[in-house]
mmCIF file of C-alpha atoms and ligand atoms in Angstrom:
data_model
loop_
_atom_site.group_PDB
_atom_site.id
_atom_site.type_symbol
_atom_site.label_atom_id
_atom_site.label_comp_id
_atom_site.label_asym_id
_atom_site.label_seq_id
_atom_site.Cartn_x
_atom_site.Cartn_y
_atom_site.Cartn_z
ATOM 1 C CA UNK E 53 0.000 0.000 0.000
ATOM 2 C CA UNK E 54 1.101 3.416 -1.061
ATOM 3 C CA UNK E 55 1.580 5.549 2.408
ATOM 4 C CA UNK E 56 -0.721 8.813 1.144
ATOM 5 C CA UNK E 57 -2.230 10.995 3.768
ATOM 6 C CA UNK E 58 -6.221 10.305 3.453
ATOM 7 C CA UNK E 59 -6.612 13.682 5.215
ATOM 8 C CA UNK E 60 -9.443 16.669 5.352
ATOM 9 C CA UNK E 61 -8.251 20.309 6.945
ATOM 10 C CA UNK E 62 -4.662 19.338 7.042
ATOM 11 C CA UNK E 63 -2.325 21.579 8.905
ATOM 12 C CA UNK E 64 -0.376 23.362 5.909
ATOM 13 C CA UNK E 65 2.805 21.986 8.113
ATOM 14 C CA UNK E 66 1.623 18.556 7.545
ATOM 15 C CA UNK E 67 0.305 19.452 3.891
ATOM 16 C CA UNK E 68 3.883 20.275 3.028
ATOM 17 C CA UNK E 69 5.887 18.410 5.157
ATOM 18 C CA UNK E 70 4.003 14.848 3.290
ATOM 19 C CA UNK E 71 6.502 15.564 0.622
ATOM 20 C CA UNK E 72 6.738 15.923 -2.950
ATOM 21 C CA UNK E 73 3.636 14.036 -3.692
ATOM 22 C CA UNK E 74 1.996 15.805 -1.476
ATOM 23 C CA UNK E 75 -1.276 15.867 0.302
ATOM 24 C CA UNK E 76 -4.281 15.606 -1.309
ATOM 25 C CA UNK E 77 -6.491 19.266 -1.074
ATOM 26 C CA UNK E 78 -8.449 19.867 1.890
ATOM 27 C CA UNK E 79 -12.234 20.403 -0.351
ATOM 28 C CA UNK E 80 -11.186 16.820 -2.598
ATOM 29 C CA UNK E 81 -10.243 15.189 0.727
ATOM 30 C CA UNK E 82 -13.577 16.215 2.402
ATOM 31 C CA UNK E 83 -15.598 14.848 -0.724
ATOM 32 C CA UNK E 84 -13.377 11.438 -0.348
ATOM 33 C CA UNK E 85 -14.338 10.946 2.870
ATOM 34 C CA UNK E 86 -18.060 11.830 2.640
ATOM 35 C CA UNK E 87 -17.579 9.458 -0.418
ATOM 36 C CA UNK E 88 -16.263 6.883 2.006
ATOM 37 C CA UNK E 89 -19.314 6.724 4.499
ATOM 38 C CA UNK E 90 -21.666 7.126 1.458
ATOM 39 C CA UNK E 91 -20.052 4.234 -0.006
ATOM 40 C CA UNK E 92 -19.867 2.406 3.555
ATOM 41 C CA UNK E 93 -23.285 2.810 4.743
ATOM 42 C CA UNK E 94 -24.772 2.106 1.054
ATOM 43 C CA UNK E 95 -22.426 -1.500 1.205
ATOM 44 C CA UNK E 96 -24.028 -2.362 5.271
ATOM 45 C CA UNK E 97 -27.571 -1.746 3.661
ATOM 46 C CA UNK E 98 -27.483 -3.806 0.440
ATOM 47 C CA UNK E 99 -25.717 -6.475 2.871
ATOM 48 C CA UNK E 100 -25.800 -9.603 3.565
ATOM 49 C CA UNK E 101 -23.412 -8.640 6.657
ATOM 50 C CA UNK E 102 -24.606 -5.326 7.652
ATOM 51 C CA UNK E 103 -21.683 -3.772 9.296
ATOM 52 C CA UNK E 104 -20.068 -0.652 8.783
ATOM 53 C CA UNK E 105 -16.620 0.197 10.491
ATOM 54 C CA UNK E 106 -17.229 2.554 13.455
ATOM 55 C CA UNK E 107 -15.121 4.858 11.896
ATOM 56 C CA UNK E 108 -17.753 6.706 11.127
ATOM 57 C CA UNK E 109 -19.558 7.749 14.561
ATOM 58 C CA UNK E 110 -16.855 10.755 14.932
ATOM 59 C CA UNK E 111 -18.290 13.386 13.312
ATOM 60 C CA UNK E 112 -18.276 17.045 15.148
ATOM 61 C CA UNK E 113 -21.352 15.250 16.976
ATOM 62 C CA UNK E 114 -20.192 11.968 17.789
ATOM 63 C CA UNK E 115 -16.177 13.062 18.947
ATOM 64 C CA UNK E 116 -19.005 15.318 21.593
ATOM 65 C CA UNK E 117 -20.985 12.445 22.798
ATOM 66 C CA UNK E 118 -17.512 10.423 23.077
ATOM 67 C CA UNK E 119 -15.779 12.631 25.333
ATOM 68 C CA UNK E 120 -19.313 12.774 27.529
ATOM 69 C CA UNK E 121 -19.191 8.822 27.461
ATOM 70 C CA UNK E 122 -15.528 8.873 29.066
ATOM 71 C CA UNK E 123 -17.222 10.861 32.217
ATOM 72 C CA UNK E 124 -20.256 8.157 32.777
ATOM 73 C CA UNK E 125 -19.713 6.334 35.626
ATOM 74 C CA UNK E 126 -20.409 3.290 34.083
ATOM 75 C CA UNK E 127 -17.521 3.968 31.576
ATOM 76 C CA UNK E 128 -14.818 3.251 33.516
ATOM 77 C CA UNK E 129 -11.773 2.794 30.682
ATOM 78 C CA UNK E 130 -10.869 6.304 30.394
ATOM 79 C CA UNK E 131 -10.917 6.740 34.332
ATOM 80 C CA UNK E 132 -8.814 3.696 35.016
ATOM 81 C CA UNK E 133 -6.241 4.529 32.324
ATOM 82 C CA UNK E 134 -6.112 7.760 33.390
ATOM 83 C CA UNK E 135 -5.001 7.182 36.972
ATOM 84 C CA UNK E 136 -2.504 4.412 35.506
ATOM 85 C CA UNK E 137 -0.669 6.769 33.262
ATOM 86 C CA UNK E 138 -0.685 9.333 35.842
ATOM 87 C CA UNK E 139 1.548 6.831 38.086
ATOM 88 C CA UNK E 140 3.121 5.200 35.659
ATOM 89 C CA UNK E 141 3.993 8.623 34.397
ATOM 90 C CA UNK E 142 7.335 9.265 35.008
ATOM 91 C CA UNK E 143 8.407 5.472 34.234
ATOM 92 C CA UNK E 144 7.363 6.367 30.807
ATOM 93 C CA UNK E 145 9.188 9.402 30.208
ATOM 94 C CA UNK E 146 12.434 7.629 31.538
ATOM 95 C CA UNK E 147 12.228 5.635 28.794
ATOM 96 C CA UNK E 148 11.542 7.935 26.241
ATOM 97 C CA UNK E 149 14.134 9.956 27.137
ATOM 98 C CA UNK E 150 14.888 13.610 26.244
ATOM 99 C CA UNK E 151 13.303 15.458 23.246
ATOM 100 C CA UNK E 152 10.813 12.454 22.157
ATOM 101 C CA UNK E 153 8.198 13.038 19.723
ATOM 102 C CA UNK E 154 4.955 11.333 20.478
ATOM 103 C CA UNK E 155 2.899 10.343 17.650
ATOM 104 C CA UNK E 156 -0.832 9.759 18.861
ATOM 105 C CA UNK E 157 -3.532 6.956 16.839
ATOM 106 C CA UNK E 158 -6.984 8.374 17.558
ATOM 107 C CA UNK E 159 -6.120 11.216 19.363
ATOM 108 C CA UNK E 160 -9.367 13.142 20.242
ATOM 109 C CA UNK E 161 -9.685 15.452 22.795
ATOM 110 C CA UNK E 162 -6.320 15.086 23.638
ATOM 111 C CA UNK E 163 -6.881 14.668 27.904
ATOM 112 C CA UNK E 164 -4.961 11.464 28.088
ATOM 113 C CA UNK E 165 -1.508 13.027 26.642
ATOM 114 C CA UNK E 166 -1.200 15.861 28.790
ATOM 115 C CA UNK E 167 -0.454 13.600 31.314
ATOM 116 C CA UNK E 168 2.382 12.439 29.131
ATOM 117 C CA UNK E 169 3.467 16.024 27.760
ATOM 118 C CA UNK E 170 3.835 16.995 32.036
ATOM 119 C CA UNK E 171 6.003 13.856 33.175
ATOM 120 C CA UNK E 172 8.396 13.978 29.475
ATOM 121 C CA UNK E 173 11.525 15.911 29.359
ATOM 122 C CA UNK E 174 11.520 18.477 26.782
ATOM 123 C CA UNK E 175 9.238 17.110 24.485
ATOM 124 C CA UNK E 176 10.094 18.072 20.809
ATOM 125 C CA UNK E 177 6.992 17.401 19.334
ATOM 126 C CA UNK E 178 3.129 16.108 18.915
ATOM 127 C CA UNK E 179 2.017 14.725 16.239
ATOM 128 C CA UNK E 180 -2.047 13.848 17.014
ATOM 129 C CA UNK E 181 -3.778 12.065 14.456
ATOM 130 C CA UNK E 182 -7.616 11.513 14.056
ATOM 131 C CA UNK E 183 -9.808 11.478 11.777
ATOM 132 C CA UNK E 184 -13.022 14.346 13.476
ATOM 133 C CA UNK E 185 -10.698 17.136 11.671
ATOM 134 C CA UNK E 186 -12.855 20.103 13.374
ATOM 135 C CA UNK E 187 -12.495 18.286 16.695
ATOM 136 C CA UNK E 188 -8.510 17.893 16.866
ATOM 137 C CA UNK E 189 -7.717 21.102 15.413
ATOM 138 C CA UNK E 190 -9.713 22.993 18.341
ATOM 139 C CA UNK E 191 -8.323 20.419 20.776
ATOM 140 C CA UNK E 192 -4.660 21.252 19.395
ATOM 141 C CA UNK E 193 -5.389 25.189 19.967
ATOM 142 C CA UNK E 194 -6.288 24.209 23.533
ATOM 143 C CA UNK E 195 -3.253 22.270 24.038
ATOM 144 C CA UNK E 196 -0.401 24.985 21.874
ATOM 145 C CA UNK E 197 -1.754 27.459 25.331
ATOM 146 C CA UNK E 198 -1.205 25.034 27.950
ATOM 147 C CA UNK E 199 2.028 24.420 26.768
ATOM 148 C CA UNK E 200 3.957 27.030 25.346
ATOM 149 C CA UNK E 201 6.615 26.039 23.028
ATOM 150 C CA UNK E 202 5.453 22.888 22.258
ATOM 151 C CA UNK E 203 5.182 22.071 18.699
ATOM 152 C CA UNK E 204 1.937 20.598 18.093
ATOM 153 C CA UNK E 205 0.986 19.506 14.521
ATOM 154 C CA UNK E 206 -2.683 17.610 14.267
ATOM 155 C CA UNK E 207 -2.875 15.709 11.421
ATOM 156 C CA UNK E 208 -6.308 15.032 10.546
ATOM 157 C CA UNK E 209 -6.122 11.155 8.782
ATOM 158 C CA UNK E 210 -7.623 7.813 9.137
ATOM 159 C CA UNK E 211 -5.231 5.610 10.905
ATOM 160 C CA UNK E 212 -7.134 2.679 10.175
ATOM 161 C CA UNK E 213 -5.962 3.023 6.428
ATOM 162 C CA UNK E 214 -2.959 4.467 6.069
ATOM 163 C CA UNK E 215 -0.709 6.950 7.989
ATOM 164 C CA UNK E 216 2.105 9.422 6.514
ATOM 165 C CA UNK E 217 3.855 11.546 9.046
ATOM 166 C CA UNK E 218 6.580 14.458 8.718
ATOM 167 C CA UNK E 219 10.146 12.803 8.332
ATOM 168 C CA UNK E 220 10.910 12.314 12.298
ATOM 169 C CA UNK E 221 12.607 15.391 14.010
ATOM 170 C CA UNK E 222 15.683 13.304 15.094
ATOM 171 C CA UNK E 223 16.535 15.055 17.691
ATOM 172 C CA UNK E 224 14.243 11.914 20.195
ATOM 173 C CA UNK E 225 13.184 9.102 20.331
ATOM 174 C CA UNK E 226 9.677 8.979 18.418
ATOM 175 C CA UNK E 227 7.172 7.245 20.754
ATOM 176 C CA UNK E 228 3.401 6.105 19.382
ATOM 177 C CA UNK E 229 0.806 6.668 22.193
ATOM 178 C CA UNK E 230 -2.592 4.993 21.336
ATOM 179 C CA UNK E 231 -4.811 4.898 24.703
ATOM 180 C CA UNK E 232 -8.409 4.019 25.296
ATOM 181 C CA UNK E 233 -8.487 0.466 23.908
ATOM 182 C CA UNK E 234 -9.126 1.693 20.729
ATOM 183 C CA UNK E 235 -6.927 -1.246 19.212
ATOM 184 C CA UNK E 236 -9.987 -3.218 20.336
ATOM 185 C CA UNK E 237 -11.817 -1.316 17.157
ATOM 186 C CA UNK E 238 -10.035 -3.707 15.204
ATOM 187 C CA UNK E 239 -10.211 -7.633 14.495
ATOM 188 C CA UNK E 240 -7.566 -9.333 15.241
ATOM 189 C CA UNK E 241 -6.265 -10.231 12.063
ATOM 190 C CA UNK E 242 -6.666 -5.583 11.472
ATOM 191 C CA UNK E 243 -4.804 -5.360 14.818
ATOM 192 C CA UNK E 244 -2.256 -7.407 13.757
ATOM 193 C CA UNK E 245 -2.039 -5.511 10.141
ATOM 194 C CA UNK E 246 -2.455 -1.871 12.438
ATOM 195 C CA UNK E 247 0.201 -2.926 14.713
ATOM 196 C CA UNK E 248 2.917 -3.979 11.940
ATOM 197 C CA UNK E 249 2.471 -0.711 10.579
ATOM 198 C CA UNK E 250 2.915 1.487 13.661
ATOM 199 C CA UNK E 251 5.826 -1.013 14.542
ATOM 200 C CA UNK E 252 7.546 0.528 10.929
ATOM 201 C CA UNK E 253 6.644 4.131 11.672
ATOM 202 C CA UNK E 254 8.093 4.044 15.226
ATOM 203 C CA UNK E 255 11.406 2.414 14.384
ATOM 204 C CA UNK E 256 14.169 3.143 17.440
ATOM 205 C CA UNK E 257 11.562 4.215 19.343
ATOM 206 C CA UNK E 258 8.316 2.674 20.784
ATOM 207 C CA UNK E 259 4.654 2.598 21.545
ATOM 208 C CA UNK E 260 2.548 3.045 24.861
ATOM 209 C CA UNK E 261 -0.530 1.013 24.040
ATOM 210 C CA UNK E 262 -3.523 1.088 26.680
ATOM 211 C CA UNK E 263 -6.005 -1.754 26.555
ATOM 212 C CA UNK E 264 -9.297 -3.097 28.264
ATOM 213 C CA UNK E 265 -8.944 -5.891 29.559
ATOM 214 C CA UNK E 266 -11.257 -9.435 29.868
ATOM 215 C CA UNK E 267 -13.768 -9.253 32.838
ATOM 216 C CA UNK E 268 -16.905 -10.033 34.149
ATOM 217 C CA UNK E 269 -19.344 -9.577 31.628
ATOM 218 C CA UNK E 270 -21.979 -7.552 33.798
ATOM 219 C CA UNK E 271 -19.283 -4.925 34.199
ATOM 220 C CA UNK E 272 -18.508 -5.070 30.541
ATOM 221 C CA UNK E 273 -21.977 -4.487 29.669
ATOM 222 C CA UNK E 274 -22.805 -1.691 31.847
ATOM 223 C CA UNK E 275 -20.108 0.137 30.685
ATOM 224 C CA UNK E 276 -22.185 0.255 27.144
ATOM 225 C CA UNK E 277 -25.647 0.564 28.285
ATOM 226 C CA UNK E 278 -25.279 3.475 30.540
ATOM 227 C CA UNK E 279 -28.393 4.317 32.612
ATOM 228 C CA UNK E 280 -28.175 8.178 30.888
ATOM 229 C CA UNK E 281 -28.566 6.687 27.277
ATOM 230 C CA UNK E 282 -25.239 8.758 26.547
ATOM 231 C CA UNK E 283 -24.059 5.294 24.681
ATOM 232 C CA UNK E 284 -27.408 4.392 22.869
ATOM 233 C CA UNK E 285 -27.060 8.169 21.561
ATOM 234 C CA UNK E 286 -23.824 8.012 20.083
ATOM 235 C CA UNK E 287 -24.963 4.841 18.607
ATOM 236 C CA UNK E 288 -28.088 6.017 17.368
ATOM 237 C CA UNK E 289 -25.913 9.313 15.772
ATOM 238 C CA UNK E 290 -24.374 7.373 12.855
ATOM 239 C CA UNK E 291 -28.016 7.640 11.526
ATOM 240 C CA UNK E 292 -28.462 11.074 12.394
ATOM 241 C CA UNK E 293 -25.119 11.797 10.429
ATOM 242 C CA UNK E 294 -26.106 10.050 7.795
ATOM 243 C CA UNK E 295 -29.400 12.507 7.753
ATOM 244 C CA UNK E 296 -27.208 15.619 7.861
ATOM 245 C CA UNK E 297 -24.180 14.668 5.343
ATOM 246 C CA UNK E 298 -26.017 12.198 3.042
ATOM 247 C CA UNK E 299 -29.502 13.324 3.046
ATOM 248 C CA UNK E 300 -31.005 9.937 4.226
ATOM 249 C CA UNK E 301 -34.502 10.070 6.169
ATOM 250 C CA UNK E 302 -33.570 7.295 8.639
ATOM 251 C CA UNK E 303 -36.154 7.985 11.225
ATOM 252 C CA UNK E 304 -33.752 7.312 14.580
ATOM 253 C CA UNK E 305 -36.841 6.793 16.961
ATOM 254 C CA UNK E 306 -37.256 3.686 15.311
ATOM 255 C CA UNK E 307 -34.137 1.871 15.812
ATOM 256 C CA UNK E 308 -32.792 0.432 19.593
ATOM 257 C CA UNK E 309 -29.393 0.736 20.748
ATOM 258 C CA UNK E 310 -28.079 -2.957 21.571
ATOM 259 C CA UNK E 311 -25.170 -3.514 22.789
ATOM 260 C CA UNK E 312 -23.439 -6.801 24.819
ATOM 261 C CA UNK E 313 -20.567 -8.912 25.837
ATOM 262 C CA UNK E 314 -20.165 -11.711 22.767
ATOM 263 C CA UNK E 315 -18.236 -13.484 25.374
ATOM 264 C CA UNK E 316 -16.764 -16.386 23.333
ATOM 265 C CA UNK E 317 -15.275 -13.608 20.709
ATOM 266 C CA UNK E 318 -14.561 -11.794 23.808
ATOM 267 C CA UNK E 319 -15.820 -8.470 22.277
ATOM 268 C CA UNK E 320 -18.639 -6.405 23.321
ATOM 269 C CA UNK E 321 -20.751 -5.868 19.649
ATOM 270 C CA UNK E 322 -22.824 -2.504 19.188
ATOM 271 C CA UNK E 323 -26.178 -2.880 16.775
ATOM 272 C CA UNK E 324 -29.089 -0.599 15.607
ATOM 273 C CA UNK E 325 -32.253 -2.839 15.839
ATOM 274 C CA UNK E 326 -34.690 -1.869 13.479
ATOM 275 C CA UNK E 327 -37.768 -1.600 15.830
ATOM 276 C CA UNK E 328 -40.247 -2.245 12.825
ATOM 277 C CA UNK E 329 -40.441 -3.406 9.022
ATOM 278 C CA UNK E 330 -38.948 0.255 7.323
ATOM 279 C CA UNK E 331 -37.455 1.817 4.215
ATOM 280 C CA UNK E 332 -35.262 3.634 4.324
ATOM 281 C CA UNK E 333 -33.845 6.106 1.291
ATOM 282 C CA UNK E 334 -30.223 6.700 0.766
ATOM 283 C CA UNK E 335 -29.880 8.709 -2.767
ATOM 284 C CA UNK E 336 -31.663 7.533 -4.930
ATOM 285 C CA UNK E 337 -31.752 4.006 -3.548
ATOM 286 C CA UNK E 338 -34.088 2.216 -1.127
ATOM 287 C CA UNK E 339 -33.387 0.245 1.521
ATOM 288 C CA UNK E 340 -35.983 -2.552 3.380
ATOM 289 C CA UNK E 341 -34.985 -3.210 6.698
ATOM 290 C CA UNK E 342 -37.040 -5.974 8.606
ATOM 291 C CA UNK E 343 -38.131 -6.091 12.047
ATOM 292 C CA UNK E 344 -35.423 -7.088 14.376
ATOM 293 C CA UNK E 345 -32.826 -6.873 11.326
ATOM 294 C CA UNK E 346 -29.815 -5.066 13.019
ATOM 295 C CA UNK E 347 -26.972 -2.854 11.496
ATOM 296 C CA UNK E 348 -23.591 -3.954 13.081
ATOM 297 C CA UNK E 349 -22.101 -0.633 14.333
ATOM 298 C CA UNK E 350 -18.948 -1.338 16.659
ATOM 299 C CA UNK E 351 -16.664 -4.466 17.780
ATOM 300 C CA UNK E 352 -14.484 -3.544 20.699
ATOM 301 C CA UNK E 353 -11.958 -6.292 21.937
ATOM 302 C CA UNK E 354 -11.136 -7.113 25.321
ATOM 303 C CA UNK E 355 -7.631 -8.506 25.710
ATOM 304 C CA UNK E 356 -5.411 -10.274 28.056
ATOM 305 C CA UNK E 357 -2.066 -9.252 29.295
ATOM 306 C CA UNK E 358 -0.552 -12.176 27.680
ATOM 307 C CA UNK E 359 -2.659 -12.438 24.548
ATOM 308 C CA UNK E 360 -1.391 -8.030 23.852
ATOM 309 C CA UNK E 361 1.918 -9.157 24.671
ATOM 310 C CA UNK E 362 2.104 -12.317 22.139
ATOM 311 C CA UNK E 363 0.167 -9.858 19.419
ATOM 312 C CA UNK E 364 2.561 -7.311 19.754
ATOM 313 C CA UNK E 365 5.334 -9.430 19.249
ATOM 314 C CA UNK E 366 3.870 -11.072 16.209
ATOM 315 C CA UNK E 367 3.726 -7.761 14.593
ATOM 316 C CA UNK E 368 7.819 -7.194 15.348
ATOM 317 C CA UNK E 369 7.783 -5.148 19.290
ATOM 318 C CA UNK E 370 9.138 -5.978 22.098
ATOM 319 C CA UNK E 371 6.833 -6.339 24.771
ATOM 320 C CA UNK E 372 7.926 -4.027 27.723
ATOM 321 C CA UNK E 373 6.661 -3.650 31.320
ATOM 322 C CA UNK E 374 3.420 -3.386 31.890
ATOM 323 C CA UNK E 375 1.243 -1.646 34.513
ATOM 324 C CA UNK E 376 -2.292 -1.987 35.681
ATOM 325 C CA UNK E 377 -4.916 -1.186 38.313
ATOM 326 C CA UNK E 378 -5.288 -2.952 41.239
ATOM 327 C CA UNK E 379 -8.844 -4.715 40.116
ATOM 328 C CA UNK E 380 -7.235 -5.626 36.643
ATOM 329 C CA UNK E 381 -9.467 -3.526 35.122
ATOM 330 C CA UNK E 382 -7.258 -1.777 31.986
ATOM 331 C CA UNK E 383 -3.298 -2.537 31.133
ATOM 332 C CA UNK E 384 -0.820 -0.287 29.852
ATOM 333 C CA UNK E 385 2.150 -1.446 27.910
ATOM 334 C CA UNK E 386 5.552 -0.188 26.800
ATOM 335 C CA UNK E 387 6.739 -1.978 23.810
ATOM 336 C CA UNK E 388 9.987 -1.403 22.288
ATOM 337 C CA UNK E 389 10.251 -1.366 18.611
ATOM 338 C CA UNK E 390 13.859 -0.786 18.892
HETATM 339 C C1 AVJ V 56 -12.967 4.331 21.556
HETATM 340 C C2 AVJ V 56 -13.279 2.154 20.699
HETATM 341 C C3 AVJ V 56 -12.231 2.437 22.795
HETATM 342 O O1 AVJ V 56 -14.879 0.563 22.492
HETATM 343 O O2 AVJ V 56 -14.929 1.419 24.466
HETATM 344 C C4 AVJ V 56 -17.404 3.574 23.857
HETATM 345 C C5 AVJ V 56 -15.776 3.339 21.863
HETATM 346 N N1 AVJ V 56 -18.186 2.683 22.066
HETATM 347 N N2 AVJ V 56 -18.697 3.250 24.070
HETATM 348 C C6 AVJ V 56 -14.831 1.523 23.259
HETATM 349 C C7 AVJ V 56 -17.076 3.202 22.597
HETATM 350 C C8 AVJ V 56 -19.154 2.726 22.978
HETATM 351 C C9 AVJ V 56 -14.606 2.913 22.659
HETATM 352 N N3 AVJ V 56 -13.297 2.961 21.915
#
């Protein structure tokens, strides 16, 4: 695969810095990616499978009803990594050593690497890349006034496909942060692929992965049907985008959020339920959805220590300490790809 920068509203630092190919234009890009969930949706429809990647819940809206998510008390990932990077910390930046970059998979609001950014010595630069363009580059203004002198270019890009950086500063080591389990987005065989690839764009350096980890289920499952409906409504939004950038007529009301713990895939699976027989219009096609037919909307992976540690290694790191809370809730890993 050809390394190009599937970016919308990139940085002209980025744009330039792609090299001489360059990055595609920021009005083309947008009309590729609209393409893409156009395309996407359309393909989940028609099925037979009826899944689209969930990829596509972070518009503007959805990156919103994310970050509210990571505050339910049910949703207790982003808490418990949290409070492990803030004491693992300092550990961290030992091994990064002076002047690292830190590349970031997914970045979002960007909470989880100012804990990072406080405990590293003299970082030289951020690189945060996600694909909600409007939402990183206002989270990167945030975080160029908190710390001065930092040099923080977003680039807005789909890590699932591929990822072009800036040639590496050289100055530090360049260390790939990619918290919040988001790896479990990915089937194994994509984490694998995912993996390989950050493993090649981290060379001499190294990657602080955070992952959920296996359970019991009833926790598992709370954390995605939260009593507030916070979860069922970022669910339920990838039809309400699909309204406002597509022009379908999907009439939300009449799909359920459904959401539980697949326990022999170990993976908690996210549908829309169609409540009743519908049609629904996409374009200028028509789509019959039956009662109880679902739309498969998210997979997210839970992992064991061991089983991150053997993946990571299959795809060429070297699996590092790890760290954890004390109820084995979420795992943090260094892994050297040195
Ligand atoms: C961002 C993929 C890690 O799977 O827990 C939260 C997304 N979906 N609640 C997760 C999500 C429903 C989240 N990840």
């Amino acid at each position: 695969m050809k390394p190009t920068l599937v970016a919308r509203d990139v940085a002209p630092a980025v744009a330039s810095a792609a090299g001489p190919r360059g990055a595609p234009q920021a009005g083309g890009a947008h009309d590729e990616a609209d393409a893409g969930f156009a395309r996407d949706l359309r393909a989940a429809l028609r099925g037979p499978s009826r899944s689209i990647s969930p990829k596509y819940f972070y518009d503007l809206e959805g990156s919103r009803l994310f970050d509210r998510i990571c505050e339910l008390p049910e949703y207790y990932p982003t808490r418990v990594e949290c409070g492990i990077l803030a004491r693992c910390a300092d550990a961290l930046a030992k091994r990064a050593g002076r002047q690292a970059e830190i590349v970031e998979f997914g970045a979002g609001s960007l909470r989880k690497v100012r804990l990072l950014l406080q405990a590293f010595e003299a970082p030289a630069r951020y690189l945060p890349i996600d694909i909600s363009a409007e939402h990183l580059h206002a989270s990167a203004t945030t975080l160029r006034h908190e710390f001065e002198g930092l040099d923080v270019q977003p680039v807005a890009a789909d890590f699932s496909r591929c990822m072009a950086l800036p040639p590496a500063l050289g100055s530090g080591r360049r260390i790939g942060f990619f918290p919040g389990s988001s790896l479990g987005n990915f089937a194994p065989e994509e984490a694998l692929d995912f993996l390989r690839r950050a493993h090649g764009l981290l060379q001499g350096g190294a990657l602080i992965l955070g992952v959920d980890l296996v359970k019991d289920p009833q926790r598992l499952h709370a954390a995605y049907n939260d009593a507030q409906g916070v979860t069922a409504a970022f669910n339920l939004n990838l039809l309400a985008r699909a309204n406002r950038e597509l022009g379908a007529d999907f009439d939300t009301h009449q799909f359920a959020h459904y959401a539980f713990y697949n326990a022999p895939l170990r993976r908690i699976e996210m549908h829309l339920v169609s409540r009743r027989a519908q049609a629904v219009a996409l374009g200028a096609e028509r789509f019959c959805l039956e009662e109880g037919e679902s739309l498969h909307t998210e997979n997210s992976y839970k992992f064991t220590i061991e089983g991150l540690r053997a993946l990571a290694a299959a795809a060429g790191f070297r699996p590092g300490p790890v760290w954890t809370d004390p109820e084995r809730l979420f795992s943090v890993h260094w892994l050297d790809a040195s």
